[in-house]
Coordinates of C-alpha atoms in Angstrom, one line a residue:
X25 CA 113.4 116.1 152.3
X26 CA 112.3 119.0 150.3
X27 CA 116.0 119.3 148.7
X28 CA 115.8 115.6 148.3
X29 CA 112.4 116.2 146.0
X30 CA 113.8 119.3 143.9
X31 CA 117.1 117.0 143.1
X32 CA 114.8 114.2 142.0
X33 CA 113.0 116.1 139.4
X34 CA 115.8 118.3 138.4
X35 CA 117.6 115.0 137.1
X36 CA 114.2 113.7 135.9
X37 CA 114.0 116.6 133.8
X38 CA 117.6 116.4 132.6
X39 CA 116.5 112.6 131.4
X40 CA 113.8 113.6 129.9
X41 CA 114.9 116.5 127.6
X42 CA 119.1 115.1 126.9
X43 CA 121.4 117.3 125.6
X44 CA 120.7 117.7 122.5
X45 CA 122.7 115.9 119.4
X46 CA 122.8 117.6 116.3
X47 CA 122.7 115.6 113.0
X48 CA 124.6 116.4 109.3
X49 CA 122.6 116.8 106.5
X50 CA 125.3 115.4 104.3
X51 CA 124.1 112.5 102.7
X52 CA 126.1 109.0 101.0
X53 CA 126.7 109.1 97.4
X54 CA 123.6 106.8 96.0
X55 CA 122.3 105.6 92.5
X56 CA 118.7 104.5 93.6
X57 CA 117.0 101.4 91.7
X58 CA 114.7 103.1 88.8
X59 CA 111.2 101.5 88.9
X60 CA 109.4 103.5 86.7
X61 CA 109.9 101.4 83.9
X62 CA 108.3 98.4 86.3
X63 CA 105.3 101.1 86.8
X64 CA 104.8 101.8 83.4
X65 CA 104.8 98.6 82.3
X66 CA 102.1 97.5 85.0
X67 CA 104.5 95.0 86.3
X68 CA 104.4 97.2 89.8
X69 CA 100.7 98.7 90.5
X70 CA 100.5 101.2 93.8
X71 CA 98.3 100.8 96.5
X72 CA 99.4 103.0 98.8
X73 CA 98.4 106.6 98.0
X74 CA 99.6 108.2 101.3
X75 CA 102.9 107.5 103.8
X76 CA 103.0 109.3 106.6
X77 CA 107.0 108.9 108.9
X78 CA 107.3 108.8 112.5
X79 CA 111.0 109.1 113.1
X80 CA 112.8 108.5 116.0
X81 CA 114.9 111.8 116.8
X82 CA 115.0 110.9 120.9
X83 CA 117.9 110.9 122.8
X84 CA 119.3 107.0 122.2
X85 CA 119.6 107.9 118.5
X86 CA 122.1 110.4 119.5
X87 CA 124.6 107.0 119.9
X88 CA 126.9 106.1 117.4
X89 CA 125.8 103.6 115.3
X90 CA 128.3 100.5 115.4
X91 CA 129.0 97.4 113.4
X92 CA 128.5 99.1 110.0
X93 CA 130.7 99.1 107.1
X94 CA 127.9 101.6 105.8
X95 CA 127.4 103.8 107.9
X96 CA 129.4 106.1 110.1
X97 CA 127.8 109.0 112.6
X98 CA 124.7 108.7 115.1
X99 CA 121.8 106.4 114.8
X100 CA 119.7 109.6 113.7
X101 CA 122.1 110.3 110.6
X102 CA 121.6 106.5 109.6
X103 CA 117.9 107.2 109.9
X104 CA 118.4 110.5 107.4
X105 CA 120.3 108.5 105.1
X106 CA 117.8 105.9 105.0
X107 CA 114.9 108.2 104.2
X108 CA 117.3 109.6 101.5
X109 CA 117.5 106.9 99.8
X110 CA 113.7 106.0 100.3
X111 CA 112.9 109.6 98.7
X112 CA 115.2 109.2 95.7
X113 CA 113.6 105.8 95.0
X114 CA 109.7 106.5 94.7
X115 CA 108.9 106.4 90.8
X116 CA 107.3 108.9 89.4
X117 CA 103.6 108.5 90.9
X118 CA 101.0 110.4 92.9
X119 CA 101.3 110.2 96.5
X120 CA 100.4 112.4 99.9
X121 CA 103.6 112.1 102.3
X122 CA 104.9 113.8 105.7
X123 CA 106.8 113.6 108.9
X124 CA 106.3 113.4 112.4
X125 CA 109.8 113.4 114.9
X126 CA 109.6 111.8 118.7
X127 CA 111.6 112.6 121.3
X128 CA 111.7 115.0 124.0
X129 CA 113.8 118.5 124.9
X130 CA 114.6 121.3 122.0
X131 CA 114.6 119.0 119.0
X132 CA 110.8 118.4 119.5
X133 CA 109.8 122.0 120.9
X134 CA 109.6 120.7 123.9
X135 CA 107.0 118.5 123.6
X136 CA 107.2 114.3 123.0
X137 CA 106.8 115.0 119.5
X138 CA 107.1 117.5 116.2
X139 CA 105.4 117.7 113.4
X140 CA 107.8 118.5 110.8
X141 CA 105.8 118.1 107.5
X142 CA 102.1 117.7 108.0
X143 CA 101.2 115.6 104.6
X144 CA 101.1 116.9 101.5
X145 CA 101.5 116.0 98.1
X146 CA 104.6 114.1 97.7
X147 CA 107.8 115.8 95.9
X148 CA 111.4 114.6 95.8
X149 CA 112.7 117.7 96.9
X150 CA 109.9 118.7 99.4
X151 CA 110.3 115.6 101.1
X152 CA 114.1 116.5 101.3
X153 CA 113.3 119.5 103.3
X154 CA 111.1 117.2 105.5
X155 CA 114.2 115.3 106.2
X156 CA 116.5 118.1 106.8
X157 CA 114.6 119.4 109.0
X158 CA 115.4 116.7 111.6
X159 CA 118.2 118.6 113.1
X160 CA 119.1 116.8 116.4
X161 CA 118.0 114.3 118.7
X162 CA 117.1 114.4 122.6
X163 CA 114.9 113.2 125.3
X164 CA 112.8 109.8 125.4
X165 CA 111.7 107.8 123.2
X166 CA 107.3 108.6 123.2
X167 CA 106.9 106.4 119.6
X168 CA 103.2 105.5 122.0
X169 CA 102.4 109.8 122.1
X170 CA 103.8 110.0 118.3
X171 CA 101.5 107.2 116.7
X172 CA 98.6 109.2 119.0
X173 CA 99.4 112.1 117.4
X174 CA 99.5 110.7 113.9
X175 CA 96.1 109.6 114.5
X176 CA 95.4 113.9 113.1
X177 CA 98.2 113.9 110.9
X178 CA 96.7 111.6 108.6
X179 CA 93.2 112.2 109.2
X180 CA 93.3 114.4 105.4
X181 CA 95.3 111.2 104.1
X182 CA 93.6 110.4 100.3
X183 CA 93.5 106.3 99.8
X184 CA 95.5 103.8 101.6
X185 CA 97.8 104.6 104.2
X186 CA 101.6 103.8 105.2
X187 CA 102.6 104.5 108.5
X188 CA 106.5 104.3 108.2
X189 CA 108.4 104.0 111.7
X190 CA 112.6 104.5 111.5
X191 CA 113.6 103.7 115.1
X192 CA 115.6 101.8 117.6
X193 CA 112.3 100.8 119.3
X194 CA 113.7 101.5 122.6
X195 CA 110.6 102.8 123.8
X196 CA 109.5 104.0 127.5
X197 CA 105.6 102.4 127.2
X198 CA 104.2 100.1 125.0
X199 CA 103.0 101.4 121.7
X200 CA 101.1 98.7 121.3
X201 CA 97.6 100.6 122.4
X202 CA 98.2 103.3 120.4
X203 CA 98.9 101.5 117.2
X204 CA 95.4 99.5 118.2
X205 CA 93.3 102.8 118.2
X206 CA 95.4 104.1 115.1
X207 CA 93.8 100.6 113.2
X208 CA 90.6 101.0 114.9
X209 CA 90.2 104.3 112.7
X210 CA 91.4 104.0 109.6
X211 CA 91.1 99.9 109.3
X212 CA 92.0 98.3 106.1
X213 CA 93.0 101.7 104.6
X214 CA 96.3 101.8 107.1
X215 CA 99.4 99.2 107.1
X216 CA 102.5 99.9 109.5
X217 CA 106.1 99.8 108.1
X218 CA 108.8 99.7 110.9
X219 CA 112.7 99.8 110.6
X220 CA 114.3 99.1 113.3
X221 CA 118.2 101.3 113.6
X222 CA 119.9 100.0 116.5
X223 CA 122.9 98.4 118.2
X224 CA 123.0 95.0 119.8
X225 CA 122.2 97.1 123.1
X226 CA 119.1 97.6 121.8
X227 CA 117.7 94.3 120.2
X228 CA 114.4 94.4 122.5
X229 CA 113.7 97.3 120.3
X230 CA 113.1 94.7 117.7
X231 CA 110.5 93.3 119.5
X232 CA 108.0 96.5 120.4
X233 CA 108.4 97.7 116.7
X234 CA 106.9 94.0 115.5
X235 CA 104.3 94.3 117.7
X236 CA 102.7 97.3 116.1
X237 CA 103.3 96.1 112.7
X238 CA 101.4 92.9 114.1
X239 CA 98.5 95.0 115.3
X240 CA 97.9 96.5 112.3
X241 CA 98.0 93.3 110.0
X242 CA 99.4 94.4 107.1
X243 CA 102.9 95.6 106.3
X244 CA 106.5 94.6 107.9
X245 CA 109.2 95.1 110.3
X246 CA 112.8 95.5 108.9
X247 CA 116.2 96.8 109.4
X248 CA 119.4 98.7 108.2
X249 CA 121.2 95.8 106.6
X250 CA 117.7 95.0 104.8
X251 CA 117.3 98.3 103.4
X252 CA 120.8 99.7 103.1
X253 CA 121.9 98.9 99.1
X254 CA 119.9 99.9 96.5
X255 CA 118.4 96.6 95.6
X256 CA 117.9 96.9 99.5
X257 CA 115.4 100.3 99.3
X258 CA 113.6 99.6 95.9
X259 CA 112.4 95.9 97.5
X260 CA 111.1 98.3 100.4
X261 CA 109.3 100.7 98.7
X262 CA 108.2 98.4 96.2
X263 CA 106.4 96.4 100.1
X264 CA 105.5 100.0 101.2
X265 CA 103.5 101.2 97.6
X266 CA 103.1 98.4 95.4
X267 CA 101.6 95.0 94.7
X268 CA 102.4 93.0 92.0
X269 CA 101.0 93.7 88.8
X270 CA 100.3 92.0 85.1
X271 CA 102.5 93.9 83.5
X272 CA 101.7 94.8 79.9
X273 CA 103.8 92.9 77.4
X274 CA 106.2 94.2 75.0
X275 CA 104.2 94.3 71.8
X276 CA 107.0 94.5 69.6
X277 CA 108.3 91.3 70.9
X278 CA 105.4 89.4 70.1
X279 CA 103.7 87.9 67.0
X280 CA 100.4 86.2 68.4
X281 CA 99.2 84.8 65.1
X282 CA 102.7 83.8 63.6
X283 CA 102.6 85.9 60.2
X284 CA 106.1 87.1 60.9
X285 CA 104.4 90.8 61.7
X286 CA 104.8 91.6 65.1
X287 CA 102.1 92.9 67.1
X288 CA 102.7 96.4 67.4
X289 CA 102.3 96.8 63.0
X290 CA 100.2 93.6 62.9
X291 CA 97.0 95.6 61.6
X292 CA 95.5 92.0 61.2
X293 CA 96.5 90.1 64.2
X294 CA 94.0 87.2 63.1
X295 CA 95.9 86.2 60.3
X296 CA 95.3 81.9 59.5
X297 CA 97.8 79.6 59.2
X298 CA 99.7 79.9 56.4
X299 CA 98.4 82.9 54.9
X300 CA 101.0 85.4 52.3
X301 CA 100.8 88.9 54.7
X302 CA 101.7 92.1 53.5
X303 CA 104.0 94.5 55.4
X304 CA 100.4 95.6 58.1
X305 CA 100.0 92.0 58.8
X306 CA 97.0 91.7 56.4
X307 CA 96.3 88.5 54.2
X308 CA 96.1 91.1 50.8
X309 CA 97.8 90.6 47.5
X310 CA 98.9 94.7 45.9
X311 CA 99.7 94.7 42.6
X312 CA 98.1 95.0 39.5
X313 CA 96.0 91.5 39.6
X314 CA 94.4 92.8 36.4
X315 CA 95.2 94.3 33.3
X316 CA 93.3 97.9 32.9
X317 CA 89.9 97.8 32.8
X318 CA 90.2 94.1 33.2
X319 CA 88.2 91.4 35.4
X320 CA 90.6 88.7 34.2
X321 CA 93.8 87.4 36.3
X322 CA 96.6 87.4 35.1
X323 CA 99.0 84.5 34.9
X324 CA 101.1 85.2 36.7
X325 CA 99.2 85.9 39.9
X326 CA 98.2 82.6 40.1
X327 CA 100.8 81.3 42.5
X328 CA 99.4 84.0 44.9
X329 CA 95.9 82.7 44.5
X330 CA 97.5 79.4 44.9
X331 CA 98.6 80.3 48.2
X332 CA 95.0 81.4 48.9
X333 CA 94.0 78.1 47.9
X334 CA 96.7 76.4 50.6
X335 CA 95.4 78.4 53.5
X336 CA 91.8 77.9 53.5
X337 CA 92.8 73.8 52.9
X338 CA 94.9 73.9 55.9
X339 CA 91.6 75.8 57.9
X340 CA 88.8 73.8 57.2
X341 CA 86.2 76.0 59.1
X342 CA 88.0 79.2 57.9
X343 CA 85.3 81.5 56.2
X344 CA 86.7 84.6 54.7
X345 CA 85.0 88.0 53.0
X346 CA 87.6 89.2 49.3
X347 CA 87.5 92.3 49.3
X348 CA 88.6 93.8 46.2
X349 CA 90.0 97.4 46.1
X350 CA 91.5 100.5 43.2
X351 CA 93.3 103.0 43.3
X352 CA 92.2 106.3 42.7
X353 CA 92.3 106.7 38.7
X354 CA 88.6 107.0 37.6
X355 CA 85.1 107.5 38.5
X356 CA 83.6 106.3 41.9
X357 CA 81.3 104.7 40.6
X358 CA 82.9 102.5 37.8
X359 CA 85.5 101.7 40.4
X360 CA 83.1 100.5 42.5
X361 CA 82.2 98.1 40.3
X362 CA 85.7 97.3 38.3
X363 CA 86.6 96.3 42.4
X364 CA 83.6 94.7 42.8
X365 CA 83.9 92.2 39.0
X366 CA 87.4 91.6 40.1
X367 CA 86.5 90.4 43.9
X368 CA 84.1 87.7 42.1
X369 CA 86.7 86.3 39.7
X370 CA 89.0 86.0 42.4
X371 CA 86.4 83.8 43.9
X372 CA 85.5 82.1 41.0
X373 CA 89.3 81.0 40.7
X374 CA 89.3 79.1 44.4
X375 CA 86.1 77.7 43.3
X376 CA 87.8 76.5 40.3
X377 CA 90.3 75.2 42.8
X378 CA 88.2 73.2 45.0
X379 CA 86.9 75.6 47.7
X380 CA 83.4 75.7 48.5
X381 CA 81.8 78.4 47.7
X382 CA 79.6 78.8 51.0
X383 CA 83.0 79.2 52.9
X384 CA 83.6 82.7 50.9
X385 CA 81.5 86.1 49.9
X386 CA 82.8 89.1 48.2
X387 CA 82.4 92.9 48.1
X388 CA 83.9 95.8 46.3
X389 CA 85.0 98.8 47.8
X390 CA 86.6 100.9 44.8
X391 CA 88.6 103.2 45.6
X392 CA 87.6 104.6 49.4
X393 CA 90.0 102.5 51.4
X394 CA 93.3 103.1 50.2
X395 CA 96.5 101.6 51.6
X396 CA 98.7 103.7 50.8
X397 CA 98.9 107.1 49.1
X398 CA 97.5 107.7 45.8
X399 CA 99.9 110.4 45.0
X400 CA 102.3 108.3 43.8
X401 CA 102.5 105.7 41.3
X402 CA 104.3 103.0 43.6
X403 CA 100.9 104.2 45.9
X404 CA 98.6 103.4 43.4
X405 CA 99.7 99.9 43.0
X406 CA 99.8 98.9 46.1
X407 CA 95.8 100.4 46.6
X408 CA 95.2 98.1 43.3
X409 CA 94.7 95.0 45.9
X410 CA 92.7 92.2 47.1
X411 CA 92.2 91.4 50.5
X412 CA 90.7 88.2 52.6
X413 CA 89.6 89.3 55.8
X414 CA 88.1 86.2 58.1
X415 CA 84.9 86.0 59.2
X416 CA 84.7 82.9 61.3
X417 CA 85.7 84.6 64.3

């Protein structure tokens, strides 16, 4: 009887710890998805500031992995490719990341599970290590002891939290409890991501790996196939560490008020209907209006002031504010008021014209808000300007 009982739990033991499968660390060729334009552009906003991965490195995963034009090698080397490509796709954000293996026998140290990286903040290459590190597979599969474990892992995790299971979900007791105290602590802050990496052998697997994604109420269950091509991985991490965002339009490719200035130059972006813009997007006529030391128009700036004429007619409650301007030649103070005598007869023309006068008032500002530079003469004329700036709005 007593040989009978030694035999049982040497084989127990041999169950329990496998022989232990070693994995490559050579990885598939892959161009990963870039979303840091999407990021940048506010289309994709994070909201996960951790991830923390419980991998699978138990003795089932030391199977080949079968009906794969992808993939060749162990179940475990599919899970290292996986969370290859998953590294190389996170953008370029802020994040807390680590690793936790399950199993049993050498590849865990002999207990049902390893920590391999306890979190820290995320780098490409230091997550690379994290994944090299998960030499060999062995033993059960204790995902129930790992999510248990994880429950300290994390426990330092800044923000929201993604608990990221690779596995064949093969599992020897429901984690199902587990993953209920795991939510219990950390509530809205956590959301489970499962991928499930197994054979048709192993399609129950499927199931237990819903159910904790189920518990927690947020995140997803997925596969190989799902995740695989790149398009594949960057719609997973996007689920894992984004939401959809507004994302911030290109302001180059748009022209909100329709004076042919888009909006990135448009230093008027009010402009009214109709209005003659200069090359800021400003309702301004450079030039010289005047002759020197002249309030008088000239002739041949009338079709300008014509134009003026057009635009508040086709914007009945459009109220504006001429501003006339100088360039630099002269005193302050006569400039002040040359800008200020040529500002009134630039009103007093639209009055001629038919526009009320209560629609408009004018100011003078001389020569302290150049356009351009005055260090030049082609400067100096464009400063030598009148401006309508709106002030219905």
């Amino acid at each position: 009887m007593q040989k009978m009982l030694t035999l049982t739990a040497a084989l127990t033991g041999l169950v329990l710890s496998g022989c232990a499968t070693q994995s490559s660390n050579s990885f598939q060729a892959f161009q990963a998805d870039d979303l840091n334009a999407q990021v940048k552009s506010g289309l994709l906003v994070q909201k996960t500031n951790s991830f923390f991965v419980l991998n699978d490195s138990s003795s089932s995963m030391s199977k080949t992995y079968l009906n794969s034009a992808d993939y060749s090698g162990t179940k475990l080397d599919v899970e290292k490719n996986l969370l290859n490509k998953f590294n190389h796709t996170i953008p370029d954000i802020t994040l807390s990341s680590g690793l936790r293996s399950f199993g049993y026998g050498p590849c865990t140290d002999w207990s049902t599970s390893h920590l391999n990286q306890p979190l820290q903040s995320y780098s490409t290459s230091g997550f690379e290590s994290a994944i090299t590190s998960l030499e060999c597979s062995s033993g059960g599969t204790p995902l129930a002891e790992a999510v248990e474990a994880a429950k300290g892992d994390i426990a330092s995790a800044p923000g929201n939290i993604a608990l990221v299971v690779f596995s064949d979900g093969m599992d020897e007791t429901s984690p199902v409890p587990a993953a209920e105290a795991l939510k219990a602590q950390y509530g809205d802050r956590l959301c489970i991501y499962t991928v499930w990496v197994g054979n048709e052998a192993d399609t129950a697997g499927q199931e237990n790996l819903q159910s904790i994604v189920d518990t927690a109420g947020c995140g997803m269950a997925t596969d190989v196939n799902a995740i695989s091509s790149a398009a594949g991985m960057s719609n997973f991490v996007k689920q894992v560490l984004f939401k959809p965002g507004n994302p911030v339009p290109d302001c180059s490719q748009l022209d909100e008020d329709h004076d042919g200035v888009n909006n990135c130059l448009d230093k008027c972006p009010d402009t009214p209907t109709g209005a003659m813009v200069d090359n800021h997007g400003c309702w301004s006529y450079h030039g010289v209006f005047f002759d020197f030391d002249s309030d008088k128009i000239k002739d041949k700036f009338h079709p300008l002031l014509k134009n003026a004429v057009e635009v508040m007619k086709l914007n009945p409650s459009l109220t504006v504010e001429i501003q006339g301007h100088t360039d630099s030649v002269g005193s302050v103070g006569y400039n002040l008021g040359l800008s200020e005598r040529r500002a009134n007869a630039v009103e007093n023309s639209l009055i001629q014209n038919g526009v009320d006068d209560r629609r408009m008032t004018t100011i003078g500002f001389g020569k302290s808000h150049p356009a351009e530079s005055n260090a030049t003469e082609e400067g100096r004329a464009y400063n030598r300007r009148v401006e309508f700036i709106r002030t219905d709005r």
